[in-house]
Amino acid sequence: MNKHLSNGILRKYSQSTTNNIPKISSTLILSRLPVITTELSKFEKLFYKYQEELWRRLMWTFPKWFYFNQGTLAELRYKQLNKGSMSYDPKILYPRGIPDLKQGRDRRFRQYIKAPKPYKEIDELSQEQIKEIEEQKLKNNGEELINKDDLTRKIIPNQRVTKADLNKDDKSLERRLERTLYLIIKVNDSWILPTFENEKNSTSLHELAESGLYKIGGDKINYYNVSRIPCHVKESNNNKEYFIKSHILSGIYEPQDKKNDYKWLTKEELKTYLPNFNEIEHLFSEV
Amino acid sequence: MFSKSTILNTNNTFKVLVRYKRTKGSGEVNAATQKIVNQLSVLSASRKQPKLLNLCNEDLIKHKTIMNAWNLFKSKKNLKREEQLRKQYESMKNAMEDLKNTNKHLYKLANSKPNKKEVDLFPIEMRIPTDYPPTIPWIYSYKPRK
């Protein structure tokens, strides 16, 4: 009897709140993590340069006898490239101070070592050779002739700036490789983070975000959900948006409705697109 | 008589010391030992250390200024990051408290851990940023598992 009564009260109490049950929706912060390291500032570059020079200056002498056996061809090649400094002669005047040689190294300075290699650096080439290479480049669509099967070939790293950067393509996942990119979509002429409404209030927030993403962007997306726990809540007029974070790992976002526009933007660029940016600024990565 | 004595004399002077090739040196070791000595010498600091840095006062002040500037730069960066992390934690906590009051069921689901069947494994596709991009910066040809 008592139990029934309390149940009734509970039901009555909960029914009274049904009128203003907030609409729950989950908002997806889909990010593409940086592919390359961040661009260093000028100060950082100079500081690292300074530290490296100090470190090189205080390094031990290179133990040549350990790496090159005496009398071998390899030692001969090493010797041809690395001519030892002049030893001290009392008859000579030394304006930069008396040399202090030990194991063929002047202990006052850092030791520069050249390793034998099958190609020459630009500063080692003569003017004619440089001309020849440039002519070859012109013939070969601006690229140097390199045998890609050669294991001892010169290593040329890929460009940090991609084609998407040069074309200013906002929709490419290959733009701004050094920064985290976030997906925003255009709904009713305003840019928003993709938001999905929870109709029955029964599916969990992260599953709702997943199914919603597949619905608007196709299922060719490989993503990793960071956590099931929402990272932010935004309340407005009986609406509650819970933010879920995910990383896109591979695949492509293809809008299923061709009218829907989308963009991959960095934190700074989001500022001009999202109206409530100041509220959620801390959710986006600086890098 | 005379001739006999001379022979004796000459016999005495014939005792001359002869130098043969040296077989044992004072500092020499066999090849195997020499190899080990070479290997150990790589790890040893003897005869390989450069001269100590002897900075003049002006250089010392310059060095200290550089290090101070670096520490200041780093502490500013750290403060900014800590502030951001604090804000992120607060908003996460706030969101969960809010969810607890609005919908108990969703709160439970958000707190739940994945089943043994559907474990959220850490993705092996995730990569650490490198100094230069790979030849194929992004893989578009992903097909969902069915």
Tab-separated table of C-alpha atoms in Angstrom:
chain	number	residue	atom	x	y	z
A	1	MET	CA	0.000	0.000	0.000
A	2	ASN	CA	2.666	2.408	1.112
A	3	LYS	CA	4.840	1.308	-1.795
A	4	HIS	CA	2.073	1.970	-4.309
A	5	LEU	CA	1.569	5.384	-2.866
A	6	SER	CA	5.185	6.366	-3.115
A	7	ASN	CA	5.316	5.063	-6.706
A	8	GLY	CA	2.300	7.186	-7.519
A	9	ILE	CA	3.924	10.223	-6.057
A	10	LEU	CA	7.068	9.562	-8.010
A	11	ARG	CA	5.136	9.137	-11.229
A	12	LYS	CA	3.204	12.294	-10.573
A	13	TYR	CA	6.405	14.184	-9.836
A	14	SER	CA	8.115	12.950	-12.967
A	15	GLN	CA	5.054	13.646	-15.095
A	16	SER	CA	5.061	17.227	-13.970
A	17	THR	CA	8.527	17.646	-15.431
A	18	THR	CA	7.756	15.920	-18.752
A	19	ASN	CA	6.639	19.178	-20.281
A	20	ASN	CA	10.078	20.698	-20.077
A	21	ILE	CA	12.250	17.657	-20.669
A	22	PRO	CA	15.179	19.154	-22.547
A	23	LYS	CA	15.928	17.982	-26.077
A	24	ILE	CA	19.218	16.130	-25.931
A	25	SER	CA	21.561	16.109	-28.876
A	26	SER	CA	25.188	15.190	-29.327
A	27	THR	CA	27.636	17.412	-31.165
A	28	LEU	CA	30.639	15.854	-32.795
A	29	ILE	CA	34.102	17.410	-32.707
A	30	LEU	CA	35.773	15.396	-35.447
A	31	SER	CA	39.468	16.203	-35.714
A	32	ARG	CA	42.259	15.257	-38.033
A	33	LEU	CA	45.434	15.039	-35.944
A	34	PRO	CA	48.644	16.686	-37.203
A	35	VAL	CA	50.688	14.570	-39.618
A	36	ILE	CA	53.927	16.515	-39.242
A	37	THR	CA	55.580	18.290	-36.320
A	38	THR	CA	54.672	21.872	-35.486
A	39	GLU	CA	56.388	24.799	-37.094
A	40	LEU	CA	58.980	26.185	-34.649
A	41	SER	CA	59.035	29.880	-33.858
A	42	LYS	CA	62.135	31.921	-34.730
A	43	PHE	CA	63.202	32.032	-31.079
A	44	GLU	CA	62.884	28.253	-30.680
A	45	LYS	CA	64.900	27.642	-33.843
A	46	LEU	CA	67.699	29.938	-32.676
A	47	PHE	CA	67.736	28.393	-29.197
A	48	TYR	CA	67.936	24.835	-30.530
A	49	LYS	CA	70.737	25.900	-32.884
A	50	TYR	CA	72.666	27.404	-29.956
A	51	GLN	CA	72.205	24.283	-27.818
A	52	GLU	CA	73.298	22.004	-30.637
A	53	GLU	CA	76.466	24.010	-31.224
A	54	LEU	CA	77.309	23.807	-27.497
A	55	TRP	CA	76.670	20.071	-27.521
A	56	ARG	CA	78.857	19.515	-30.598
A	57	ARG	CA	81.658	21.616	-29.115
A	58	LEU	CA	81.683	19.498	-25.933
A	59	MET	CA	81.564	16.146	-27.750
A	60	TRP	CA	84.357	13.596	-27.438
A	61	THR	CA	86.711	13.032	-30.355
A	62	PHE	CA	85.367	10.666	-32.995
A	63	PRO	CA	87.060	7.233	-32.454
A	64	LYS	CA	88.141	6.737	-36.042
A	65	TRP	CA	90.213	3.617	-35.247
A	66	PHE	CA	87.079	1.818	-34.109
A	67	TYR	CA	85.042	2.424	-37.265
A	68	PHE	CA	87.812	2.194	-39.875
A	69	ASN	CA	90.359	-0.612	-39.658
A	70	GLN	CA	93.878	0.478	-40.409
A	71	GLY	CA	95.012	-0.201	-43.950
A	72	THR	CA	91.536	-0.714	-45.419
A	73	LEU	CA	90.075	1.129	-48.401
A	74	ALA	CA	87.370	2.593	-46.200
A	75	GLU	CA	90.015	4.203	-43.991
A	76	LEU	CA	91.736	5.636	-47.046
A	77	ARG	CA	88.499	7.215	-48.266
A	78	TYR	CA	87.849	8.635	-44.792
A	79	LYS	CA	91.388	10.085	-44.658
A	80	GLN	CA	91.012	11.731	-48.065
A	81	LEU	CA	87.889	13.527	-46.893
A	82	ASN	CA	89.050	14.391	-43.372
A	83	LYS	CA	92.494	15.898	-43.466
A	84	GLY	CA	93.841	16.348	-39.928
A	85	SER	CA	94.640	19.774	-38.525
A	86	MET	CA	98.191	21.106	-38.507
A	87	SER	CA	100.211	20.126	-35.453
A	88	TYR	CA	101.992	22.733	-33.355
A	89	ASP	CA	105.214	24.157	-34.733
A	90	PRO	CA	107.072	26.627	-32.449
A	91	LYS	CA	108.458	28.502	-35.484
A	92	ILE	CA	104.974	29.524	-36.625
A	93	LEU	CA	102.846	32.349	-35.243
A	94	TYR	CA	99.252	31.374	-34.527
A	95	PRO	CA	96.849	34.337	-34.491
A	96	ARG	CA	93.899	32.155	-33.342
A	97	GLY	CA	95.914	30.588	-30.511
A	98	ILE	CA	98.187	27.585	-30.265
A	99	PRO	CA	96.622	24.370	-31.647
A	100	ASP	CA	96.001	21.675	-29.053
A	101	LEU	CA	95.931	18.441	-31.047
A	102	LYS	CA	94.959	15.098	-29.604
A	103	GLN	CA	94.017	12.111	-31.784
A	104	GLY	CA	94.095	14.406	-34.778
A	105	ARG	CA	91.495	16.783	-33.379
A	106	ASP	CA	91.991	20.337	-32.253
A	107	ARG	CA	90.522	20.200	-28.753
A	108	ARG	CA	89.651	23.897	-28.749
A	109	PHE	CA	86.949	23.573	-31.427
A	110	ARG	CA	84.152	21.289	-32.476
A	111	GLN	CA	85.092	18.447	-34.792
A	112	TYR	CA	83.645	18.346	-38.279
A	113	ILE	CA	83.529	14.886	-39.866
A	114	LYS	CA	82.706	14.174	-43.475
A	115	ALA	CA	81.423	10.743	-44.381
A	116	PRO	CA	82.054	9.391	-47.868
A	117	LYS	CA	78.886	9.432	-50.019
A	118	PRO	CA	78.085	8.564	-53.631
A	119	TYR	CA	76.817	12.071	-54.498
A	120	LYS	CA	78.002	15.627	-53.936
A	121	GLU	CA	76.316	18.427	-52.032
A	122	ILE	CA	75.568	21.676	-53.866
A	123	ASP	CA	78.470	23.546	-52.219
A	124	GLU	CA	80.904	20.834	-53.380
A	125	LEU	CA	79.939	21.075	-57.056
A	126	SER	CA	81.558	23.277	-59.665
A	127	GLN	CA	79.567	25.867	-61.651
A	128	GLU	CA	79.474	23.651	-64.755
A	129	GLN	CA	78.144	20.648	-62.838
A	130	ILE	CA	75.378	22.777	-61.288
A	131	LYS	CA	74.410	23.993	-64.781
A	132	GLU	CA	74.284	20.408	-66.045
A	133	ILE	CA	71.998	19.322	-63.210
A	134	GLU	CA	69.658	22.271	-63.809
A	135	GLU	CA	69.413	21.404	-67.494
A	136	GLN	CA	68.533	17.829	-66.541
A	137	LYS	CA	65.891	19.155	-64.154
A	138	LEU	CA	64.254	21.191	-66.913
A	139	LYS	CA	64.070	18.105	-69.122
A	140	ASN	CA	62.597	16.039	-66.298
A	141	ASN	CA	59.680	18.321	-65.303
A	142	GLY	CA	61.590	20.151	-62.610
A	143	GLU	CA	62.696	17.068	-60.707
A	144	GLU	CA	66.190	15.802	-60.159
A	145	LEU	CA	67.109	12.530	-61.860
A	146	ILE	CA	67.303	9.949	-59.090
A	147	ASN	CA	67.420	6.190	-59.387
A	148	LYS	CA	64.826	5.118	-56.844
A	149	ASP	CA	66.202	1.574	-56.583
A	150	ASP	CA	69.609	2.836	-55.552
A	151	LEU	CA	70.001	2.287	-51.814
A	152	THR	CA	72.743	4.931	-51.538
A	153	ARG	CA	70.726	7.648	-53.294
A	154	LYS	CA	70.438	11.149	-51.943
A	155	ILE	CA	67.552	11.450	-49.517
A	156	ILE	CA	65.154	14.247	-50.440
A	157	PRO	CA	62.329	14.675	-47.900
A	158	ASN	CA	58.789	15.455	-49.044
A	159	GLN	CA	57.542	19.031	-48.972
A	160	ARG	CA	55.815	20.187	-45.777
A	161	VAL	CA	53.515	22.332	-47.905
A	162	THR	CA	51.094	20.225	-49.939
A	163	LYS	CA	49.103	20.877	-53.111
A	164	ALA	CA	45.971	21.478	-51.048
A	165	ASP	CA	47.767	24.310	-49.236
A	166	LEU	CA	48.786	25.944	-52.510
A	167	ASN	CA	45.269	25.627	-53.966
A	168	LYS	CA	43.742	26.835	-50.665
A	169	ASP	CA	41.435	23.826	-50.696
A	170	ASP	CA	39.366	23.952	-47.483
A	171	LYS	CA	37.805	20.559	-48.132
A	172	SER	CA	41.013	18.590	-48.353
A	173	LEU	CA	42.292	16.484	-45.458
A	174	GLU	CA	45.825	17.093	-46.726
A	175	ARG	CA	45.896	20.810	-45.941
A	176	ARG	CA	47.824	22.285	-42.987
A	177	LEU	CA	49.554	19.020	-42.117
A	178	GLU	CA	51.201	20.599	-39.061
A	179	ARG	CA	47.883	21.538	-37.409
A	180	THR	CA	44.799	19.791	-36.055
A	181	LEU	CA	41.820	20.238	-38.384
A	182	TYR	CA	38.162	20.228	-37.329
A	183	LEU	CA	35.103	19.407	-39.399
A	184	ILE	CA	32.336	21.994	-39.708
A	185	ILE	CA	29.227	21.747	-41.875
A	186	LYS	CA	26.802	24.309	-43.302
A	187	VAL	CA	23.205	23.982	-42.184
A	188	ASN	CA	20.596	26.655	-43.047
A	189	ASP	CA	23.259	29.138	-44.148
A	190	SER	CA	25.198	28.945	-40.908
A	191	TRP	CA	28.334	27.013	-40.103
A	192	ILE	CA	28.107	24.603	-37.171
A	193	LEU	CA	29.822	21.582	-35.722
A	194	PRO	CA	27.781	18.517	-36.806
A	195	THR	CA	24.900	18.074	-34.320
A	196	PHE	CA	22.534	15.111	-34.096
A	197	GLU	CA	19.278	15.064	-32.153
A	198	ASN	CA	18.506	12.228	-29.774
A	199	GLU	CA	14.869	11.447	-30.595
A	200	LYS	CA	14.128	8.641	-28.156
A	201	ASN	CA	16.700	9.628	-25.525
A	202	SER	CA	17.765	5.977	-25.422
A	203	THR	CA	20.871	5.703	-27.606
A	204	SER	CA	24.091	6.666	-25.929
A	205	LEU	CA	25.713	9.945	-26.927
A	206	HIS	CA	28.733	8.473	-28.672
A	207	GLU	CA	26.647	5.971	-30.685
A	208	LEU	CA	24.354	8.764	-31.739
A	209	ALA	CA	27.347	10.786	-32.902
A	210	GLU	CA	28.658	7.782	-34.832
A	211	SER	CA	25.423	6.952	-36.631
A	212	GLY	CA	24.837	10.643	-37.354
A	213	LEU	CA	28.289	11.013	-38.860
A	214	TYR	CA	27.740	8.009	-41.138
A	215	LYS	CA	24.379	9.462	-42.143
A	216	ILE	CA	25.751	12.832	-43.233
A	217	GLY	CA	29.238	11.835	-44.360
A	218	GLY	CA	29.018	8.291	-45.692
A	219	ASP	CA	30.548	5.213	-44.117
A	220	LYS	CA	34.022	5.538	-45.643
A	221	ILE	CA	35.260	7.123	-42.421
A	222	ASN	CA	37.658	5.344	-40.118
A	223	TYR	CA	37.424	7.124	-36.791
A	224	TYR	CA	38.474	6.651	-33.188
A	225	ASN	CA	36.178	7.772	-30.405
A	226	VAL	CA	38.261	9.384	-27.647
A	227	SER	CA	35.765	8.789	-24.851
A	228	ARG	CA	32.129	8.016	-24.181
A	229	ILE	CA	32.058	10.892	-21.740
A	230	PRO	CA	30.952	14.241	-23.215
A	231	CYS	CA	33.555	17.001	-22.961
A	232	HIS	CA	31.212	19.976	-22.913
A	233	VAL	CA	27.551	20.905	-22.615
A	234	LYS	CA	25.811	23.824	-24.291
A	235	GLU	CA	22.375	24.820	-23.067
A	236	SER	CA	19.916	26.984	-24.966
A	237	ASN	CA	16.084	27.157	-24.902
A	238	ASN	CA	15.456	23.706	-23.511
A	239	ASN	CA	18.120	22.237	-25.824
A	240	LYS	CA	21.146	20.468	-24.483
A	241	GLU	CA	24.085	19.736	-26.739
A	242	TYR	CA	26.681	17.330	-25.447
A	243	PHE	CA	30.053	17.444	-27.182
A	244	ILE	CA	31.799	14.184	-28.162
A	245	LYS	CA	35.399	14.098	-29.381
A	246	SER	CA	36.615	11.806	-32.161
A	247	HIS	CA	39.642	11.538	-34.434
A	248	ILE	CA	39.420	10.685	-38.103
A	249	LEU	CA	42.216	8.197	-38.911
A	250	SER	CA	41.684	7.488	-42.602
A	251	GLY	CA	38.962	7.582	-45.206
A	252	ILE	CA	37.042	10.527	-46.532
A	253	TYR	CA	34.070	12.674	-45.566
A	254	GLU	CA	31.623	12.697	-48.476
A	255	PRO	CA	28.450	14.702	-47.860
A	256	GLN	CA	25.471	12.478	-48.680
A	257	ASP	CA	23.327	15.478	-49.444
A	258	LYS	CA	25.208	17.331	-52.189
A	259	LYS	CA	23.843	20.676	-50.987
A	260	ASN	CA	25.570	20.306	-47.643
A	261	ASP	CA	28.827	22.210	-47.631
A	262	TYR	CA	31.671	21.273	-45.306
A	263	LYS	CA	35.150	22.455	-44.364
A	264	TRP	CA	38.212	21.219	-42.516
A	265	LEU	CA	39.573	24.160	-40.500
A	266	THR	CA	42.176	24.931	-37.854
A	267	LYS	CA	41.379	26.534	-34.510
A	268	GLU	CA	42.203	30.066	-35.715
A	269	GLU	CA	40.036	29.680	-38.812
A	270	LEU	CA	37.093	28.353	-36.785
A	271	LYS	CA	36.913	31.696	-34.980
A	272	THR	CA	35.395	33.431	-37.996
A	273	TYR	CA	32.891	30.638	-38.701
A	274	LEU	CA	31.446	29.623	-35.338
A	275	PRO	CA	29.308	32.230	-33.531
A	276	ASN	CA	29.822	30.721	-30.064
A	277	PHE	CA	33.540	30.146	-30.521
A	278	ASN	CA	34.640	31.893	-27.311
A	279	GLU	CA	32.555	29.469	-25.234
A	280	ILE	CA	34.154	26.329	-26.669
A	281	GLU	CA	37.585	27.696	-27.492
A	282	HIS	CA	39.314	25.528	-24.876
A	283	LEU	CA	38.115	22.304	-26.552
A	284	PHE	CA	40.309	22.866	-29.602
A	285	SER	CA	43.991	22.143	-29.748
A	286	GLU	CA	46.590	24.904	-29.996
A	287	VAL	CA	48.737	22.735	-32.206
B	1	MET	CA	155.166	-20.368	-29.794
B	2	PHE	CA	154.440	-16.898	-31.046
B	3	SER	CA	151.847	-17.954	-33.516
B	4	LYS	CA	150.038	-20.090	-30.881
B	5	SER	CA	149.648	-17.162	-28.520
B	6	THR	CA	148.096	-14.942	-31.209
B	7	ILE	CA	145.502	-17.560	-31.968
B	8	LEU	CA	144.554	-17.659	-28.302
B	9	ASN	CA	144.257	-13.899	-28.270
B	10	THR	CA	142.088	-13.843	-31.320
B	11	ASN	CA	140.010	-16.595	-29.801
B	12	ASN	CA	139.202	-14.291	-26.875
B	13	THR	CA	138.172	-11.373	-29.109
B	14	PHE	CA	135.693	-13.535	-31.100
B	15	LYS	CA	133.248	-13.500	-28.191
B	16	VAL	CA	130.967	-10.784	-29.723
B	17	LEU	CA	127.302	-10.299	-28.673
B	18	VAL	CA	124.919	-10.716	-31.618
B	19	ARG	CA	121.441	-8.941	-31.754
B	20	TYR	CA	118.641	-11.179	-32.948
B	21	LYS	CA	115.106	-10.165	-33.978
B	22	ARG	CA	113.001	-9.199	-30.936
B	23	THR	CA	110.324	-11.715	-30.165
B	24	LYS	CA	108.666	-10.088	-27.130
B	25	GLY	CA	107.959	-6.386	-26.802
B	26	SER	CA	107.145	-4.564	-23.590
B	27	GLY	CA	103.870	-2.886	-24.772
B	28	GLU	CA	102.671	-5.358	-27.382
B	29	VAL	CA	99.645	-7.608	-26.935
B	30	ASN	CA	98.122	-10.221	-29.191
B	31	ALA	CA	95.466	-9.334	-31.788
B	32	ALA	CA	92.457	-10.510	-29.772
B	33	THR	CA	93.415	-8.416	-26.753
B	34	GLN	CA	94.131	-5.412	-28.980
B	35	LYS	CA	90.609	-5.670	-30.403
B	36	ILE	CA	89.079	-5.543	-26.934
B	37	VAL	CA	91.320	-2.618	-25.987
B	38	ASN	CA	90.091	-0.791	-29.101
B	39	GLN	CA	86.483	-1.458	-28.233
B	40	LEU	CA	86.888	-0.285	-24.649
B	41	SER	CA	88.707	2.830	-25.787
B	42	VAL	CA	85.528	3.962	-27.545
B	43	LEU	CA	83.750	4.144	-24.196
B	44	SER	CA	86.643	5.718	-22.374
B	45	ALA	CA	87.074	9.493	-22.090
B	46	SER	CA	90.858	9.413	-22.048
B	47	ARG	CA	92.527	11.447	-24.831
B	48	LYS	CA	89.107	12.180	-26.357
B	49	GLN	CA	87.763	15.027	-24.234
B	50	PRO	CA	87.663	18.538	-25.675
B	51	LYS	CA	88.911	21.551	-23.744
B	52	LEU	CA	86.544	22.954	-21.159
B	53	LEU	CA	84.533	25.983	-22.201
B	54	ASN	CA	86.141	29.049	-20.743
B	55	LEU	CA	83.610	31.827	-21.232
B	56	CYS	CA	84.538	35.415	-20.632
B	57	ASN	CA	82.215	37.539	-18.485
B	58	GLU	CA	80.392	38.979	-21.446
B	59	ASP	CA	79.733	35.527	-22.952
B	60	LEU	CA	78.634	34.241	-19.573
B	61	ILE	CA	76.070	37.028	-19.265
B	62	LYS	CA	74.887	36.296	-22.805
B	63	HIS	CA	74.487	32.600	-21.988
B	64	LYS	CA	72.543	33.341	-18.807
B	65	THR	CA	70.267	35.762	-20.686
B	66	ILE	CA	69.527	33.138	-23.325
B	67	MET	CA	68.710	30.497	-20.708
B	68	ASN	CA	66.509	32.926	-18.752
B	69	ALA	CA	64.608	33.836	-21.902
B	70	TRP	CA	64.129	30.146	-22.704
B	71	ASN	CA	62.822	29.376	-19.202
B	72	LEU	CA	60.404	32.286	-19.402
B	73	PHE	CA	59.189	31.147	-22.815
B	74	LYS	CA	58.671	27.590	-21.567
B	75	SER	CA	56.882	28.609	-18.369
B	76	LYS	CA	54.498	30.842	-20.339
B	77	LYS	CA	53.735	27.963	-22.668
B	78	ASN	CA	53.193	25.566	-19.763
B	79	LEU	CA	50.892	28.002	-17.949
B	80	LYS	CA	48.787	28.381	-21.065
B	81	ARG	CA	48.538	24.612	-21.473
B	82	GLU	CA	47.674	24.038	-17.813
B	83	GLU	CA	44.961	26.671	-18.036
B	84	GLN	CA	43.487	24.961	-21.089
B	85	LEU	CA	43.603	21.535	-19.417
B	86	ARG	CA	41.890	22.956	-16.320
B	87	LYS	CA	39.128	24.447	-18.465
B	88	GLN	CA	38.696	21.161	-20.323
B	89	TYR	CA	38.410	19.250	-17.065
B	90	GLU	CA	35.900	21.721	-15.645
B	91	SER	CA	33.682	21.584	-18.723
B	92	MET	CA	33.834	17.770	-18.784
B	93	LYS	CA	32.853	17.604	-15.120
B	94	ASN	CA	30.131	20.165	-15.685
B	95	ALA	CA	28.751	18.188	-18.653
B	96	MET	CA	28.624	14.959	-16.658
B	97	GLU	CA	26.916	16.625	-13.664
B	98	ASP	CA	24.405	18.094	-16.066
B	99	LEU	CA	23.782	14.777	-17.790
B	100	LYS	CA	23.261	13.112	-14.409
B	101	ASN	CA	20.435	15.542	-13.632
B	102	THR	CA	18.799	15.452	-17.069
B	103	ASN	CA	18.939	11.796	-18.095
B	104	LYS	CA	20.076	8.996	-15.754
B	105	HIS	CA	20.053	6.408	-18.536
B	106	LEU	CA	22.405	8.342	-20.825
B	107	TYR	CA	24.611	9.107	-17.835
B	108	LYS	CA	24.941	5.403	-17.149
B	109	LEU	CA	25.752	4.666	-20.788
B	110	ALA	CA	28.358	7.438	-20.903
B	111	ASN	CA	30.046	5.998	-17.825
B	112	SER	CA	29.901	2.404	-19.039
B	113	LYS	CA	32.907	0.523	-20.307
B	114	PRO	CA	32.879	-1.350	-23.640
B	115	ASN	CA	31.851	-5.016	-23.568
B	116	LYS	CA	34.416	-7.734	-23.937
B	117	LYS	CA	33.132	-8.310	-27.475
B	118	GLU	CA	33.332	-4.714	-28.668
B	119	VAL	CA	36.527	-3.520	-27.050
B	120	ASP	CA	37.565	-0.029	-28.142
B	121	LEU	CA	41.100	-0.923	-29.075
B	122	PHE	CA	43.625	1.805	-29.591
B	123	PRO	CA	43.910	2.230	-33.369
B	124	ILE	CA	47.168	1.118	-34.971
B	125	GLU	CA	46.532	3.523	-37.854
B	126	MET	CA	47.260	6.459	-35.587
B	127	ARG	CA	50.718	7.868	-36.236
B	128	ILE	CA	53.163	10.116	-34.453
B	129	PRO	CA	53.891	13.411	-36.243
B	130	THR	CA	57.149	13.320	-38.224
B	131	ASP	CA	59.356	16.162	-39.480
B	132	TYR	CA	58.391	15.516	-43.095
B	133	PRO	CA	55.127	14.077	-44.438
B	134	PRO	CA	54.917	10.562	-45.914
B	135	THR	CA	54.708	10.220	-49.708
B	136	ILE	CA	50.973	9.521	-49.333
B	137	PRO	CA	49.885	12.004	-46.650
B	138	TRP	CA	46.346	10.683	-46.270
B	139	ILE	CA	44.715	7.309	-46.984
B	140	TYR	CA	41.341	7.837	-48.652
B	141	SER	CA	40.588	4.270	-49.662
B	142	TYR	CA	39.105	3.060	-46.408
B	143	LYS	CA	36.424	0.409	-46.552
B	144	PRO	CA	34.256	-0.280	-43.515
B	145	ARG	CA	34.302	-3.794	-42.096
B	146	LYS	CA	31.002	-5.605	-42.370
